[in-house]
């Protein structure tokens, strides 16, 4: 009997980071990794960074790191972190990027759970690691980058000395594309951190996707300002995509406030960056005179991007902000709000303000509570499910069957999908407000409120209500020099959302509590409300 399937005649070329690494270091040997020190700027060519990455691989191998072993990084975005991004996966080990802002117990948990054998630590944040050093059960060596107070870490090794002791080159092993290259834990906005292990293949495909003009078009003409921490979903894919295409990589290290970012942008003239709305808001309010004209676009996501923020960036800086959607489990890019062709210029913002259009390469759907698939009609609301070659199929050593449905990842985000594949997130399932059995979108309310000139930040959470089970409560951070009145804000909303959505309860706070990656931490707000710690005005 003959085979029914005709075998392909193509090479079985492995999709590994080794290929990205080799391509960048040769084809783009002169491109640069630029690191900000707060005052000066240091630069190295891709050729130099690659040579140091080889030495790092040599040093780690000498310390006993073998394929499959985990090496943690506790670093800012800088050249050394890039060296780790290249060396560790290419030697077959797993790069475990550690969120430096985790609570101590969560930090110890992810290092132990990840079985990290070696840690690379930035000296400036060594004290944060020292707090948990005694609880670390798997760490054999700590390598320190830079100078600082390393007391409390026990025996340490110096990064530069280790590199200096190695000779040039490294004999990289053959790697199976399906093996883990990197690992990242979710930031735990709504629960305990869960480990996601990205394969070489998934990173390769995600990187290729980010170079497509259909998405964010990273290319050799770019200078990428990598604001998103390299410990947060691989800095949204920019380090690898930049390395592969020869875009310069500009690393802000720990200087992430508006003023130093404005200085760095003025001095290095990046063409592209990505950031969460909190960072953009900070720039808008604290560096409105910054010259951002070198930026062709800013991709913004991680939480809903208020329309008012996009308009303000257009008007203040003349820079286009494009909204994207994704999560740790989706590598992260899964949807981007690229305006559909044929849209009239005056309607463009309506599309840009939506969550995003599904990327080529991944598939989305929405399901109701019973798991039935709902139509793409822009109306039906359900939980977004997603699948594709850079979407998580399971968590690292964590079963979590409730997160999967027939091979699709359940995102925990609730929303609708237009017939053209544009999705609109109305809430996280855990933040959904159900009033009298009907959903109120906190995202919509926040978006509208943040359009009011006296509102700097607005977070809306559901609080218990005797009559309606739950009602929205608005937590407002007033814009500087203003003192908004709840009744005025309510009137403002009245013309913009359904009447029954209007919050009765209002509270004014100095700052909305944020998670380790700068998102509104609504569980903290709900807990403060329950503990009677907020002054609430009822109207
Ligand atoms: P965590 O889940 O710990 O916050 P992630 O960074 O993985 O960490 O967050 C992913 C979540 O962020 C998504 O599930 C979604 O709720 C939210 N999110 C990301 N982008 C957007 C967006 N453009 N609009 C609304 N929510 C978003």
JSON list of N, CA and C in Angstrom, two decimals, residues 244-282:
[
{"chain": "A", "resi": 244, "resn": "UNK", "atom": "N", "xyz": [17.42, 40.01, 15.78]},
{"chain": "A", "resi": 244, "resn": "UNK", "atom": "CA", "xyz": [17.29, 39.26, 14.53]},
{"chain": "A", "resi": 244, "resn": "UNK", "atom": "C", "xyz": [17.32, 40.18, 13.31]},
{"chain": "A", "resi": 245, "resn": "UNK", "atom": "N", "xyz": [16.63, 41.33, 13.45]},
{"chain": "A", "resi": 245, "resn": "UNK", "atom": "CA", "xyz": [16.51, 42.22, 12.30]},
{"chain": "A", "resi": 245, "resn": "UNK", "atom": "C", "xyz": [17.61, 43.28, 12.25]},
{"chain": "A", "resi": 246, "resn": "UNK", "atom": "N", "xyz": [18.39, 43.39, 13.33]},
{"chain": "A", "resi": 246, "resn": "UNK", "atom": "CA", "xyz": [19.45, 44.39, 13.33]},
{"chain": "A", "resi": 246, "resn": "UNK", "atom": "C", "xyz": [19.01, 45.75, 13.80]},
{"chain": "A", "resi": 247, "resn": "UNK", "atom": "N", "xyz": [17.84, 45.81, 14.45]},
{"chain": "A", "resi": 247, "resn": "UNK", "atom": "CA", "xyz": [17.42, 47.09, 15.04]},
{"chain": "A", "resi": 247, "resn": "UNK", "atom": "C", "xyz": [18.31, 47.36, 16.25]},
{"chain": "A", "resi": 248, "resn": "UNK", "atom": "N", "xyz": [18.71, 48.61, 16.47]},
{"chain": "A", "resi": 248, "resn": "UNK", "atom": "CA", "xyz": [19.47, 48.93, 17.69]},
{"chain": "A", "resi": 248, "resn": "UNK", "atom": "C", "xyz": [18.55, 48.73, 18.90]},
{"chain": "A", "resi": 249, "resn": "UNK", "atom": "N", "xyz": [19.12, 48.28, 20.00]},
{"chain": "A", "resi": 249, "resn": "UNK", "atom": "CA", "xyz": [18.34, 48.06, 21.22]},
{"chain": "A", "resi": 249, "resn": "UNK", "atom": "C", "xyz": [18.78, 49.07, 22.26]},
{"chain": "A", "resi": 250, "resn": "UNK", "atom": "N", "xyz": [17.85, 49.91, 22.70]},
{"chain": "A", "resi": 250, "resn": "UNK", "atom": "CA", "xyz": [18.18, 50.96, 23.68]},
{"chain": "A", "resi": 250, "resn": "UNK", "atom": "C", "xyz": [17.58, 50.54, 25.02]},
{"chain": "A", "resi": 251, "resn": "UNK", "atom": "N", "xyz": [18.44, 50.36, 26.00]},
{"chain": "A", "resi": 251, "resn": "UNK", "atom": "CA", "xyz": [18.03, 49.81, 27.29]},
{"chain": "A", "resi": 251, "resn": "UNK", "atom": "C", "xyz": [18.05, 50.89, 28.37]},
{"chain": "A", "resi": 252, "resn": "UNK", "atom": "N", "xyz": [16.91, 51.18, 28.99]},
{"chain": "A", "resi": 252, "resn": "UNK", "atom": "CA", "xyz": [16.87, 52.27, 29.98]},
{"chain": "A", "resi": 252, "resn": "UNK", "atom": "C", "xyz": [17.31, 51.88, 31.38]},
{"chain": "A", "resi": 253, "resn": "UNK", "atom": "N", "xyz": [17.70, 50.62, 31.61]},
{"chain": "A", "resi": 253, "resn": "UNK", "atom": "CA", "xyz": [18.08, 50.14, 32.96]},
{"chain": "A", "resi": 253, "resn": "UNK", "atom": "C", "xyz": [16.99, 50.53, 33.96]},
{"chain": "A", "resi": 254, "resn": "UNK", "atom": "N", "xyz": [17.38, 51.10, 35.12]},
{"chain": "A", "resi": 254, "resn": "UNK", "atom": "CA", "xyz": [16.37, 51.39, 36.13]},
{"chain": "A", "resi": 254, "resn": "UNK", "atom": "C", "xyz": [15.77, 52.77, 36.00]},
{"chain": "A", "resi": 255, "resn": "UNK", "atom": "N", "xyz": [16.08, 53.47, 34.90]},
{"chain": "A", "resi": 255, "resn": "UNK", "atom": "CA", "xyz": [15.65, 54.87, 34.78]},
{"chain": "A", "resi": 255, "resn": "UNK", "atom": "C", "xyz": [14.35, 54.97, 33.99]},
{"chain": "A", "resi": 256, "resn": "UNK", "atom": "N", "xyz": [13.25, 54.61, 34.67]},
{"chain": "A", "resi": 256, "resn": "UNK", "atom": "CA", "xyz": [11.99, 54.43, 33.97]},
{"chain": "A", "resi": 256, "resn": "UNK", "atom": "C", "xyz": [10.97, 55.53, 34.27]},
{"chain": "A", "resi": 257, "resn": "UNK", "atom": "N", "xyz": [11.40, 56.58, 34.97]},
{"chain": "A", "resi": 257, "resn": "UNK", "atom": "CA", "xyz": [10.47, 57.67, 35.24]},
{"chain": "A", "resi": 257, "resn": "UNK", "atom": "C", "xyz": [10.45, 58.61, 34.03]},
{"chain": "A", "resi": 258, "resn": "UNK", "atom": "N", "xyz": [9.44, 59.48, 34.02]},
{"chain": "A", "resi": 258, "resn": "UNK", "atom": "CA", "xyz": [9.23, 60.33, 32.85]},
{"chain": "A", "resi": 258, "resn": "UNK", "atom": "C", "xyz": [10.47, 61.15, 32.48]},
{"chain": "A", "resi": 259, "resn": "UNK", "atom": "N", "xyz": [11.09, 61.80, 33.47]},
{"chain": "A", "resi": 259, "resn": "UNK", "atom": "CA", "xyz": [12.20, 62.73, 33.14]},
{"chain": "A", "resi": 259, "resn": "UNK", "atom": "C", "xyz": [13.39, 61.98, 32.52]},
{"chain": "A", "resi": 260, "resn": "UNK", "atom": "N", "xyz": [13.91, 60.91, 33.17]},
{"chain": "A", "resi": 260, "resn": "UNK", "atom": "CA", "xyz": [15.03, 60.22, 32.53]},
{"chain": "A", "resi": 260, "resn": "UNK", "atom": "C", "xyz": [14.64, 59.58, 31.19]},
{"chain": "A", "resi": 261, "resn": "UNK", "atom": "N", "xyz": [13.41, 59.10, 31.08]},
{"chain": "A", "resi": 261, "resn": "UNK", "atom": "CA", "xyz": [13.02, 58.53, 29.78]},
{"chain": "A", "resi": 261, "resn": "UNK", "atom": "C", "xyz": [13.04, 59.61, 28.70]},
{"chain": "A", "resi": 262, "resn": "UNK", "atom": "N", "xyz": [12.54, 60.80, 29.06]},
{"chain": "A", "resi": 262, "resn": "UNK", "atom": "CA", "xyz": [12.54, 61.90, 28.08]},
{"chain": "A", "resi": 262, "resn": "UNK", "atom": "C", "xyz": [13.98, 62.24, 27.68]},
{"chain": "A", "resi": 263, "resn": "UNK", "atom": "N", "xyz": [14.86, 62.24, 28.66]},
{"chain": "A", "resi": 263, "resn": "UNK", "atom": "CA", "xyz": [16.27, 62.54, 28.38]},
{"chain": "A", "resi": 263, "resn": "UNK", "atom": "C", "xyz": [16.87, 61.47, 27.45]},
{"chain": "A", "resi": 264, "resn": "UNK", "atom": "N", "xyz": [16.58, 60.22, 27.78]},
{"chain": "A", "resi": 264, "resn": "UNK", "atom": "CA", "xyz": [17.13, 59.12, 26.97]},
{"chain": "A", "resi": 264, "resn": "UNK", "atom": "C", "xyz": [16.60, 59.20, 25.53]},
{"chain": "A", "resi": 265, "resn": "UNK", "atom": "N", "xyz": [15.31, 59.51, 25.41]},
{"chain": "A", "resi": 265, "resn": "UNK", "atom": "CA", "xyz": [14.71, 59.59, 24.07]},
{"chain": "A", "resi": 265, "resn": "UNK", "atom": "C", "xyz": [15.36, 60.73, 23.28]},
{"chain": "A", "resi": 266, "resn": "UNK", "atom": "N", "xyz": [15.55, 61.87, 23.96]},
{"chain": "A", "resi": 266, "resn": "UNK", "atom": "CA", "xyz": [16.15, 63.02, 23.28]},
{"chain": "A", "resi": 266, "resn": "UNK", "atom": "C", "xyz": [17.57, 62.67, 22.81]},
{"chain": "A", "resi": 267, "resn": "UNK", "atom": "N", "xyz": [18.29, 61.90, 23.62]},
{"chain": "A", "resi": 267, "resn": "UNK", "atom": "CA", "xyz": [19.69, 61.63, 23.29]},
{"chain": "A", "resi": 267, "resn": "UNK", "atom": "C", "xyz": [19.87, 60.48, 22.31]},
{"chain": "A", "resi": 268, "resn": "UNK", "atom": "N", "xyz": [18.96, 59.51, 22.33]},
{"chain": "A", "resi": 268, "resn": "UNK", "atom": "CA", "xyz": [19.21, 58.32, 21.50]},
{"chain": "A", "resi": 268, "resn": "UNK", "atom": "C", "xyz": [18.26, 58.20, 20.31]},
{"chain": "A", "resi": 269, "resn": "UNK", "atom": "N", "xyz": [17.23, 59.02, 20.27]},
{"chain": "A", "resi": 269, "resn": "UNK", "atom": "CA", "xyz": [16.30, 59.07, 19.12]},
{"chain": "A", "resi": 269, "resn": "UNK", "atom": "C", "xyz": [15.76, 57.70, 18.72]},
{"chain": "A", "resi": 270, "resn": "UNK", "atom": "N", "xyz": [15.08, 57.03, 19.63]},
{"chain": "A", "resi": 270, "resn": "UNK", "atom": "CA", "xyz": [14.48, 55.75, 19.25]},
{"chain": "A", "resi": 270, "resn": "UNK", "atom": "C", "xyz": [13.35, 55.95, 18.23]},
{"chain": "A", "resi": 271, "resn": "UNK", "atom": "N", "xyz": [13.07, 54.91, 17.46]},
{"chain": "A", "resi": 271, "resn": "UNK", "atom": "CA", "xyz": [12.00, 54.99, 16.47]},
{"chain": "A", "resi": 271, "resn": "UNK", "atom": "C", "xyz": [10.75, 54.28, 16.93]},
{"chain": "A", "resi": 272, "resn": "UNK", "atom": "N", "xyz": [10.90, 53.42, 17.93]},
{"chain": "A", "resi": 272, "resn": "UNK", "atom": "CA", "xyz": [9.77, 52.59, 18.33]},
{"chain": "A", "resi": 272, "resn": "UNK", "atom": "C", "xyz": [9.92, 52.19, 19.78]},
{"chain": "A", "resi": 273, "resn": "UNK", "atom": "N", "xyz": [8.80, 52.11, 20.48]},
{"chain": "A", "resi": 273, "resn": "UNK", "atom": "CA", "xyz": [8.84, 51.58, 21.85]},
{"chain": "A", "resi": 273, "resn": "UNK", "atom": "C", "xyz": [7.50, 50.97, 22.20]},
{"chain": "A", "resi": 274, "resn": "UNK", "atom": "N", "xyz": [7.46, 50.29, 23.32]},
{"chain": "A", "resi": 274, "resn": "UNK", "atom": "CA", "xyz": [6.22, 49.73, 23.83]},
{"chain": "A", "resi": 274, "resn": "UNK", "atom": "C", "xyz": [6.18, 49.98, 25.33]},
{"chain": "A", "resi": 275, "resn": "UNK", "atom": "N", "xyz": [4.99, 50.20, 25.87]},
{"chain": "A", "resi": 275, "resn": "UNK", "atom": "CA", "xyz": [4.88, 50.45, 27.31]},
{"chain": "A", "resi": 275, "resn": "UNK", "atom": "C", "xyz": [3.45, 50.26, 27.76]},
{"chain": "A", "resi": 276, "resn": "UNK", "atom": "N", "xyz": [3.28, 50.04, 29.06]},
{"chain": "A", "resi": 276, "resn": "UNK", "atom": "CA", "xyz": [1.93, 49.98, 29.63]},
{"chain": "A", "resi": 276, "resn": "UNK", "atom": "C", "xyz": [1.40, 51.41, 29.77]},
{"chain": "A", "resi": 277, "resn": "UNK", "atom": "N", "xyz": [0.07, 51.57, 29.85]},
{"chain": "A", "resi": 277, "resn": "UNK", "atom": "CA", "xyz": [-0.50, 52.92, 29.92]},
{"chain": "A", "resi": 277, "resn": "UNK", "atom": "C", "xyz": [0.06, 53.75, 31.07]},
{"chain": "A", "resi": 278, "resn": "UNK", "atom": "N", "xyz": [0.38, 53.12, 32.21]},
{"chain": "A", "resi": 278, "resn": "UNK", "atom": "CA", "xyz": [0.90, 53.89, 33.36]},
{"chain": "A", "resi": 278, "resn": "UNK", "atom": "C", "xyz": [2.14, 54.69, 32.99]},
{"chain": "A", "resi": 279, "resn": "UNK", "atom": "N", "xyz": [3.02, 54.09, 32.22]},
{"chain": "A", "resi": 279, "resn": "UNK", "atom": "CA", "xyz": [4.27, 54.77, 31.83]},
{"chain": "A", "resi": 279, "resn": "UNK", "atom": "C", "xyz": [3.93, 55.94, 30.89]},
{"chain": "A", "resi": 280, "resn": "UNK", "atom": "N", "xyz": [3.04, 55.70, 29.95]},
{"chain": "A", "resi": 280, "resn": "UNK", "atom": "CA", "xyz": [2.70, 56.77, 29.00]},
{"chain": "A", "resi": 280, "resn": "UNK", "atom": "C", "xyz": [2.02, 57.93, 29.73]},
{"chain": "A", "resi": 281, "resn": "UNK", "atom": "N", "xyz": [1.17, 57.58, 30.68]},
{"chain": "A", "resi": 281, "resn": "UNK", "atom": "CA", "xyz": [0.50, 58.60, 31.48]},
{"chain": "A", "resi": 281, "resn": "UNK", "atom": "C", "xyz": [1.51, 59.44, 32.24]},
{"chain": "A", "resi": 282, "resn": "UNK", "atom": "N", "xyz": [2.53, 58.78, 32.76]},
{"chain": "A", "resi": 282, "resn": "UNK", "atom": "CA", "xyz": [3.57, 59.48, 33.52]},
{"chain": "A", "resi": 282, "resn": "UNK", "atom": "C", "xyz": [4.30, 60.46, 32.59]}
]
